[in-house]
Amino acid sequence: MRVAASVSGTRSSPVSSACWIQSCAEMLGRLSVRWLQPRPALQLRGLGPPVVPAPTGGAKPSALPLWAVASVSAVGPSGAGGWYEALATSAPVQGAEDVLLFAHTASGLPWWGSILLTTVALRGAVTLPLAAYQHYILAKVENLQPEIKSIARHLNQDVAVRANQLGWSKRAARLTYLKTMRRLVSELYVRDNCHPFKATVLVWIQLPMWIFVSVALRNFSTGATHSEAGFSVQEQLATGGVLWFPDLTALDSTWILPVSIGVINLLIVEIFALQKVGMSRFQTYITYFVRAVSVLMIPIAATVPSSIVLYWLCSSLMGLSQNLLLRSPRFRQLCRIPLTKSDSDTPYKDLFAAFYAKFISRK
């Protein structure tokens, strides 16, 4: 009998790099069709009472497509968007707004630089240590695989002998094997303190953080925040861009930012796929699914303010950088990640060779 797939020795998966894409599809739709919907002013704790931005006579026409405008007008305050309104005014989102405003005030950078700085700081201080911990757990799980296979082989023989002695049916023998195998593998995980579920802590922290910052930027872009020095955050964002996107409250009509997000996310997925020689059918399906979602992110990103898209792009770039950094033997040694059989002394050279063989030499 085979060891259950749940104890497979894969060291990494595309889930950690793209789980936030899969889990946020519905929320992205909300961002794309509701980002111009007016909302009550938010109050940032300790920064004074809320101030509703004064209406301006020269309001810009909506840059949303007609289908998005229709969707906004069709959803009332007590309609299907109630859960999103609760999220947008929640304490974690207000905390994300505080962090963004603090970074902007303390650094003195324009808003595009403040968004970049905040993303780098959050990813470096929060997700990088968690990603290193994820690799630490998965490396220990991978090193357990020879012992697990040995246990599975001996257990299979013992169950077969017992089945012959007691006249068990094939179904009873199989259930006995699986139940015993799960118990023995769990004992190994407890012994080495490396239960695979601990490797998912990165997703449970990174995904909410990504959502909260995205919604906070959406609040800024709609003018639903207090004023700073007489100017609303929305007005500051309108002149806080750079290069081809000077207005961070508007859409990126060039599609450069949305396409860049799709390309970076696809690159992250391909890095995973290139280092796996014999992926299981499930891993193959997941890889194709994440590729499709990465492409779907392009039109979604084209319907939200540039401030949000810039954050997504910076986050994806940091994710790609962390993915590459965690393949460095020196960095892995610094993080005390155990050596595994699949580790390479020249990971970047191997990655380039695999990329060249798959996409260039076969042409």
Short mmCIF file of C-alpha atoms in Angstrom, two decimals:
data_model
loop_
_atom_site.label_atom_id
_atom_site.label_comp_id
_atom_site.label_asym_id
_atom_site.label_seq_id
_atom_site.Cartn_x
_atom_site.Cartn_y
_atom_site.Cartn_z
CA MET A 1 0.00 0.00 0.00
CA ARG A 2 1.07 3.57 -0.64
CA VAL A 3 1.58 6.24 1.92
CA ALA A 4 -1.24 8.76 1.87
CA ALA A 5 -0.65 11.86 -0.22
CA SER A 6 -1.04 14.01 2.85
CA VAL A 7 2.40 12.96 4.01
CA SER A 8 4.07 13.72 0.70
CA GLY A 9 7.48 15.31 0.92
CA THR A 10 7.04 18.37 -1.23
CA ARG A 11 9.15 21.17 0.21
CA SER A 12 7.19 24.04 -1.26
CA SER A 13 4.06 24.66 -3.26
CA PRO A 14 2.47 27.45 -5.31
CA VAL A 15 -0.15 27.85 -2.60
CA SER A 16 2.02 30.13 -0.43
CA SER A 17 2.76 32.46 -3.33
CA ALA A 18 -0.71 32.55 -4.89
CA CYS A 19 -3.17 31.58 -2.18
CA TRP A 20 -3.99 35.25 -1.69
CA ILE A 21 -4.97 35.41 -5.40
CA GLN A 22 -7.40 32.50 -5.15
CA SER A 23 -9.01 33.57 -1.87
CA CYS A 24 -9.59 37.21 -2.88
CA ALA A 25 -11.38 36.80 -6.21
CA GLU A 26 -14.74 37.89 -4.83
CA MET A 27 -13.24 40.75 -2.84
CA LEU A 28 -11.41 42.00 -5.92
CA GLY A 29 -14.72 42.22 -7.71
CA ARG A 30 -15.99 44.37 -4.87
CA LEU A 31 -12.95 46.62 -5.13
CA SER A 32 -13.33 46.98 -8.87
CA VAL A 33 -17.03 47.86 -8.97
CA ARG A 34 -17.41 49.81 -5.71
CA TRP A 35 -14.30 51.93 -5.28
CA LEU A 36 -16.09 55.16 -6.23
CA GLN A 37 -19.08 54.53 -3.99
CA PRO A 38 -19.28 57.28 -1.32
CA ARG A 39 -18.94 56.10 2.26
CA PRO A 40 -19.03 57.77 5.69
CA ALA A 41 -15.84 59.39 6.85
CA LEU A 42 -13.55 57.15 8.88
CA GLN A 43 -11.90 58.20 12.12
CA LEU A 44 -8.28 57.26 12.73
CA ARG A 45 -7.68 56.58 16.37
CA GLY A 46 -5.89 59.40 18.15
CA LEU A 47 -5.73 61.63 15.08
CA GLY A 48 -8.74 63.80 15.75
CA PRO A 49 -12.43 63.75 14.74
CA PRO A 50 -13.49 62.69 11.27
CA VAL A 51 -13.72 65.38 8.66
CA VAL A 52 -15.82 64.84 5.60
CA PRO A 53 -13.98 66.18 2.53
CA ALA A 54 -15.59 69.32 1.24
CA PRO A 55 -17.27 68.91 -2.13
CA THR A 56 -15.40 70.45 -5.01
CA GLY A 57 -17.02 72.06 -7.96
CA GLY A 58 -14.70 70.53 -10.50
CA ALA A 59 -15.25 66.88 -9.69
CA LYS A 60 -13.69 64.53 -12.19
CA PRO A 61 -15.99 62.27 -14.19
CA SER A 62 -15.88 58.62 -13.23
CA ALA A 63 -13.13 56.65 -14.92
CA LEU A 64 -14.97 53.38 -14.35
CA PRO A 65 -16.47 51.45 -17.24
CA LEU A 66 -20.24 51.62 -17.61
CA TRP A 67 -20.78 48.12 -16.20
CA ALA A 68 -18.94 49.09 -13.05
CA VAL A 69 -20.90 52.31 -12.59
CA ALA A 70 -24.13 50.36 -13.02
CA SER A 71 -23.01 47.86 -10.42
CA VAL A 72 -22.20 50.62 -7.94
CA SER A 73 -25.58 52.28 -8.33
CA ALA A 74 -27.37 48.96 -8.07
CA VAL A 75 -25.98 48.09 -4.64
CA GLY A 76 -27.50 49.90 -1.72
CA PRO A 77 -26.06 50.35 1.78
CA SER A 78 -28.17 47.49 3.10
CA GLY A 79 -27.73 45.26 0.08
CA ALA A 80 -25.33 42.45 -0.73
CA GLY A 81 -22.34 44.66 -0.01
CA GLY A 82 -23.02 44.87 3.73
CA TRP A 83 -20.19 42.52 4.65
CA TYR A 84 -17.76 44.59 2.59
CA GLU A 85 -18.86 47.83 4.23
CA ALA A 86 -18.28 46.19 7.62
CA LEU A 87 -14.80 45.15 6.48
CA ALA A 88 -14.01 48.64 5.16
CA THR A 89 -14.81 50.23 8.53
CA SER A 90 -13.26 47.49 10.67
CA ALA A 91 -10.47 48.05 13.18
CA PRO A 92 -7.82 46.11 11.16
CA VAL A 93 -8.48 48.28 8.10
CA GLN A 94 -8.27 51.43 10.22
CA GLY A 95 -5.00 50.09 11.59
CA ALA A 96 -3.71 49.65 8.03
CA GLU A 97 -4.73 53.26 7.31
CA ASP A 98 -2.79 54.40 10.37
CA VAL A 99 0.31 52.52 9.19
CA LEU A 100 0.09 54.04 5.70
CA LEU A 101 -0.43 57.56 7.05
CA PHE A 102 2.44 57.16 9.53
CA ALA A 103 4.78 55.96 6.77
CA HIS A 104 3.75 58.90 4.59
CA THR A 105 4.17 61.48 7.39
CA ALA A 106 7.38 60.06 8.84
CA SER A 107 9.18 59.54 5.53
CA GLY A 108 8.02 62.69 3.76
CA LEU A 109 7.87 60.71 0.53
CA PRO A 110 5.19 61.20 -2.09
CA TRP A 111 2.37 58.69 -1.86
CA TRP A 112 3.79 56.32 -4.45
CA GLY A 113 7.00 56.13 -2.40
CA SER A 114 5.05 55.72 0.86
CA ILE A 115 3.12 52.78 -0.60
CA LEU A 116 6.38 51.21 -1.78
CA LEU A 117 8.06 51.80 1.59
CA THR A 118 5.12 50.36 3.55
CA THR A 119 4.98 47.27 1.35
CA VAL A 120 8.70 46.58 1.70
CA ALA A 121 8.56 47.12 5.47
CA LEU A 122 5.55 44.86 6.01
CA ARG A 123 6.81 42.10 3.75
CA GLY A 124 10.30 42.28 5.21
CA ALA A 125 9.28 42.44 8.87
CA VAL A 126 6.28 40.11 8.79
CA THR A 127 6.13 37.76 5.82
CA LEU A 128 9.84 37.10 5.31
CA PRO A 129 10.33 35.57 8.79
CA LEU A 130 7.12 33.58 8.34
CA ALA A 131 8.26 32.38 4.90
CA ALA A 132 11.56 31.26 6.41
CA TYR A 133 9.64 29.41 9.12
CA GLN A 134 7.50 27.77 6.44
CA HIS A 135 10.61 26.50 4.65
CA TYR A 136 12.00 25.33 8.01
CA ILE A 137 8.91 23.21 8.68
CA LEU A 138 8.70 21.83 5.14
CA ALA A 139 12.39 20.93 5.17
CA LYS A 140 11.92 18.92 8.37
CA VAL A 141 8.88 17.22 6.84
CA GLU A 142 10.89 16.35 3.74
CA ASN A 143 13.67 14.85 5.85
CA LEU A 144 11.10 12.61 7.51
CA GLN A 145 10.07 11.00 4.24
CA PRO A 146 12.63 8.15 4.26
CA GLU A 147 11.52 7.19 7.77
CA ILE A 148 7.86 7.44 6.79
CA LYS A 149 8.42 5.22 3.76
CA SER A 150 10.23 2.67 5.89
CA ILE A 151 7.39 2.64 8.41
CA ALA A 152 4.86 2.30 5.60
CA ARG A 153 6.71 -0.69 4.13
CA HIS A 154 6.96 -2.55 7.44
CA LEU A 155 3.41 -1.69 8.42
CA ASN A 156 2.13 -2.96 5.10
CA GLN A 157 3.80 -6.30 5.73
CA ASP A 158 2.52 -6.51 9.32
CA VAL A 159 -1.05 -5.72 8.28
CA ALA A 160 -0.89 -8.32 5.49
CA VAL A 161 0.23 -10.98 8.00
CA ARG A 162 -2.48 -10.03 10.48
CA ALA A 163 -5.10 -10.03 7.73
CA ASN A 164 -4.17 -13.57 6.75
CA GLN A 165 -4.21 -14.76 10.37
CA LEU A 166 -7.53 -13.17 11.29
CA GLY A 167 -9.23 -13.42 7.92
CA TRP A 168 -9.71 -9.71 7.39
CA SER A 169 -11.26 -8.46 4.19
CA LYS A 170 -9.22 -6.20 1.89
CA ARG A 171 -11.29 -3.22 2.99
CA ALA A 172 -10.74 -3.92 6.70
CA ALA A 173 -7.01 -4.42 6.13
CA ARG A 174 -6.76 -1.18 4.18
CA LEU A 175 -8.67 0.81 6.84
CA THR A 176 -6.46 -0.65 9.57
CA TYR A 177 -3.35 0.28 7.60
CA LEU A 178 -4.48 3.86 6.94
CA LYS A 179 -5.58 4.46 10.54
CA THR A 180 -2.34 3.11 11.97
CA MET A 181 -0.24 4.97 9.40
CA ARG A 182 -1.88 8.28 10.20
CA ARG A 183 -1.24 7.75 13.91
CA LEU A 184 2.42 6.84 13.38
CA VAL A 185 3.04 9.78 11.04
CA SER A 186 1.37 12.16 13.50
CA GLU A 187 3.69 10.86 16.22
CA LEU A 188 6.67 11.62 13.99
CA TYR A 189 5.42 15.17 13.41
CA VAL A 190 4.99 15.65 17.16
CA ARG A 191 8.43 14.19 17.86
CA ASP A 192 10.14 16.59 15.42
CA ASN A 193 7.70 19.46 16.05
CA CYS A 194 7.01 19.91 12.34
CA HIS A 195 3.34 19.35 11.66
CA PRO A 196 2.70 20.51 8.05
CA PHE A 197 -0.19 22.71 9.20
CA LYS A 198 2.37 25.00 10.83
CA ALA A 199 3.65 25.80 7.34
CA THR A 200 0.32 27.48 6.54
CA VAL A 201 0.78 30.22 9.15
CA LEU A 202 2.25 32.40 6.37
CA VAL A 203 -1.02 32.29 4.45
CA TRP A 204 -3.13 33.08 7.52
CA ILE A 205 -1.06 36.21 8.21
CA GLN A 206 -0.17 37.37 4.69
CA LEU A 207 -3.65 37.06 3.20
CA PRO A 208 -5.50 39.19 5.80
CA MET A 209 -2.71 41.78 5.76
CA TRP A 210 -2.97 42.01 1.96
CA ILE A 211 -6.74 42.45 2.19
CA PHE A 212 -6.62 45.09 4.93
CA VAL A 213 -4.03 47.24 3.14
CA SER A 214 -5.92 46.94 -0.16
CA VAL A 215 -9.19 48.06 1.45
CA ALA A 216 -7.39 50.88 3.28
CA LEU A 217 -6.05 52.18 -0.02
CA ARG A 218 -9.53 51.88 -1.47
CA ASN A 219 -10.82 54.05 1.40
CA PHE A 220 -8.10 56.63 0.67
CA SER A 221 -8.95 56.66 -3.02
CA THR A 222 -12.65 57.32 -2.35
CA GLY A 223 -11.96 60.23 0.01
CA ALA A 224 -13.49 58.38 2.97
CA THR A 225 -10.77 59.52 5.39
CA HIS A 226 -9.97 62.59 7.43
CA SER A 227 -7.99 65.57 6.13
CA GLU A 228 -4.33 66.28 6.67
CA ALA A 229 -3.23 69.94 6.82
CA GLY A 230 -6.37 70.97 4.99
CA PHE A 231 -5.95 68.46 2.16
CA SER A 232 -7.79 65.15 2.06
CA VAL A 233 -5.81 62.00 1.48
CA GLN A 234 -7.72 61.55 -1.75
CA GLU A 235 -6.46 64.90 -3.01
CA GLN A 236 -2.91 63.96 -2.04
CA LEU A 237 -3.20 60.65 -3.88
CA ALA A 238 -4.51 62.48 -6.94
CA THR A 239 -1.10 64.17 -7.25
CA GLY A 240 1.02 61.54 -5.51
CA GLY A 241 1.78 59.27 -8.45
CA VAL A 242 4.78 59.09 -10.73
CA LEU A 243 5.68 58.39 -14.35
CA TRP A 244 2.63 57.33 -16.38
CA PHE A 245 0.28 57.15 -13.35
CA PRO A 246 0.47 60.61 -11.70
CA ASP A 247 -3.07 60.22 -10.28
CA LEU A 248 -3.20 57.30 -7.85
CA THR A 249 -6.99 57.56 -7.55
CA ALA A 250 -7.51 56.90 -11.26
CA LEU A 251 -7.26 53.73 -13.30
CA ASP A 252 -4.07 52.87 -15.15
CA SER A 253 -5.29 53.42 -18.69
CA THR A 254 -2.01 52.10 -20.13
CA TRP A 255 -2.51 48.69 -18.42
CA ILE A 256 1.22 48.63 -17.64
CA LEU A 257 0.70 48.05 -13.90
CA PRO A 258 -2.00 45.36 -14.32
CA VAL A 259 0.01 43.46 -16.94
CA SER A 260 3.11 43.69 -14.75
CA ILE A 261 1.20 42.10 -11.86
CA GLY A 262 0.13 39.21 -14.08
CA VAL A 263 3.65 38.68 -15.39
CA ILE A 264 5.23 38.69 -11.91
CA ASN A 265 2.64 36.27 -10.51
CA LEU A 266 3.12 33.95 -13.48
CA LEU A 267 6.88 34.11 -12.95
CA ILE A 268 6.44 33.05 -9.31
CA VAL A 269 4.34 30.07 -10.41
CA GLU A 270 6.85 29.08 -13.11
CA ILE A 271 9.71 29.18 -10.62
CA PHE A 272 7.83 26.60 -8.57
CA ALA A 273 7.00 24.48 -11.62
CA LEU A 274 10.57 24.51 -12.94
CA GLN A 275 12.07 23.07 -9.77
CA LYS A 276 9.64 20.15 -9.71
CA VAL A 277 10.56 17.28 -12.03
CA GLY A 278 7.73 14.89 -11.25
CA MET A 279 4.70 16.78 -9.96
CA SER A 280 1.64 14.85 -8.86
CA ARG A 281 -1.63 15.23 -10.75
CA PHE A 282 -3.00 17.41 -7.95
CA GLN A 283 0.04 19.70 -8.05
CA THR A 284 -0.30 19.97 -11.82
CA TYR A 285 -3.97 20.97 -11.55
CA ILE A 286 -3.15 23.54 -8.86
CA THR A 287 -0.36 24.98 -11.01
CA TYR A 288 -2.64 25.40 -14.02
CA PHE A 289 -5.35 26.92 -11.84
CA VAL A 290 -2.99 29.48 -10.31
CA ARG A 291 -1.72 30.36 -13.78
CA ALA A 292 -5.30 31.06 -14.87
CA VAL A 293 -6.00 33.17 -11.78
CA SER A 294 -2.77 35.12 -12.35
CA VAL A 295 -3.97 36.00 -15.84
CA LEU A 296 -7.42 36.87 -14.48
CA MET A 297 -5.77 39.36 -12.12
CA ILE A 298 -4.82 41.54 -15.12
CA PRO A 299 -8.35 42.72 -16.08
CA ILE A 300 -9.32 42.94 -12.41
CA ALA A 301 -6.35 45.18 -11.64
CA ALA A 302 -7.31 47.38 -14.58
CA THR A 303 -10.59 48.32 -12.84
CA VAL A 304 -9.25 49.52 -9.47
CA PRO A 305 -7.36 52.71 -8.53
CA SER A 306 -3.67 52.85 -9.33
CA SER A 307 -2.84 53.12 -5.61
CA ILE A 308 -4.17 49.59 -5.05
CA VAL A 309 -2.55 48.21 -8.19
CA LEU A 310 0.79 49.75 -7.19
CA TYR A 311 0.54 48.02 -3.81
CA TRP A 312 -0.29 44.69 -5.48
CA LEU A 313 2.66 45.06 -7.83
CA CYS A 314 5.08 45.93 -5.00
CA SER A 315 3.75 43.00 -2.96
CA SER A 316 4.22 40.59 -5.87
CA LEU A 317 7.75 41.86 -6.49
CA MET A 318 8.59 41.37 -2.82
CA GLY A 319 7.09 37.89 -2.99
CA LEU A 320 9.27 37.05 -5.98
CA SER A 321 12.35 38.46 -4.23
CA GLN A 322 11.66 36.47 -1.07
CA ASN A 323 11.08 33.33 -3.14
CA LEU A 324 14.51 33.71 -4.72
CA LEU A 325 16.21 34.73 -1.47
CA LEU A 326 14.93 31.62 0.31
CA ARG A 327 16.70 29.47 -2.27
CA SER A 328 20.09 30.87 -1.29
CA PRO A 329 22.11 28.23 0.63
CA ARG A 330 23.71 30.94 2.78
CA PHE A 331 20.39 32.54 3.68
CA ARG A 332 18.86 29.15 4.45
CA GLN A 333 21.82 28.38 6.70
CA LEU A 334 21.39 31.77 8.38
CA CYS A 335 17.74 30.93 9.05
CA ARG A 336 18.78 27.47 10.32
CA ILE A 337 16.68 25.71 7.72
CA PRO A 338 17.73 22.03 7.70
CA LEU A 339 19.50 20.67 4.64
CA THR A 340 17.43 18.34 2.49
CA LYS A 341 18.15 15.90 -0.27
CA SER A 342 16.59 18.23 -2.85
CA ASP A 343 18.76 21.22 -1.89
CA SER A 344 21.22 22.47 -4.48
CA ASP A 345 24.53 24.26 -4.04
CA THR A 346 23.79 26.31 -7.17
CA PRO A 347 20.02 26.98 -7.05
CA TYR A 348 20.05 30.05 -9.28
CA LYS A 349 22.17 28.39 -11.94
CA ASP A 350 19.88 25.37 -11.89
CA LEU A 351 16.81 27.59 -12.13
CA PHE A 352 18.21 29.47 -15.12
CA ALA A 353 19.16 26.21 -16.83
CA ALA A 354 15.65 24.83 -16.31
CA PHE A 355 14.09 28.05 -17.61
CA TYR A 356 16.35 28.02 -20.67
CA ALA A 357 15.59 24.37 -21.40
CA LYS A 358 11.82 24.82 -21.08
CA PHE A 359 11.22 28.15 -22.82
CA ILE A 360 14.21 28.83 -25.09
CA SER A 361 16.16 25.78 -26.24
CA ARG A 362 13.07 23.81 -27.27
CA LYS A 363 12.13 26.42 -29.88
#
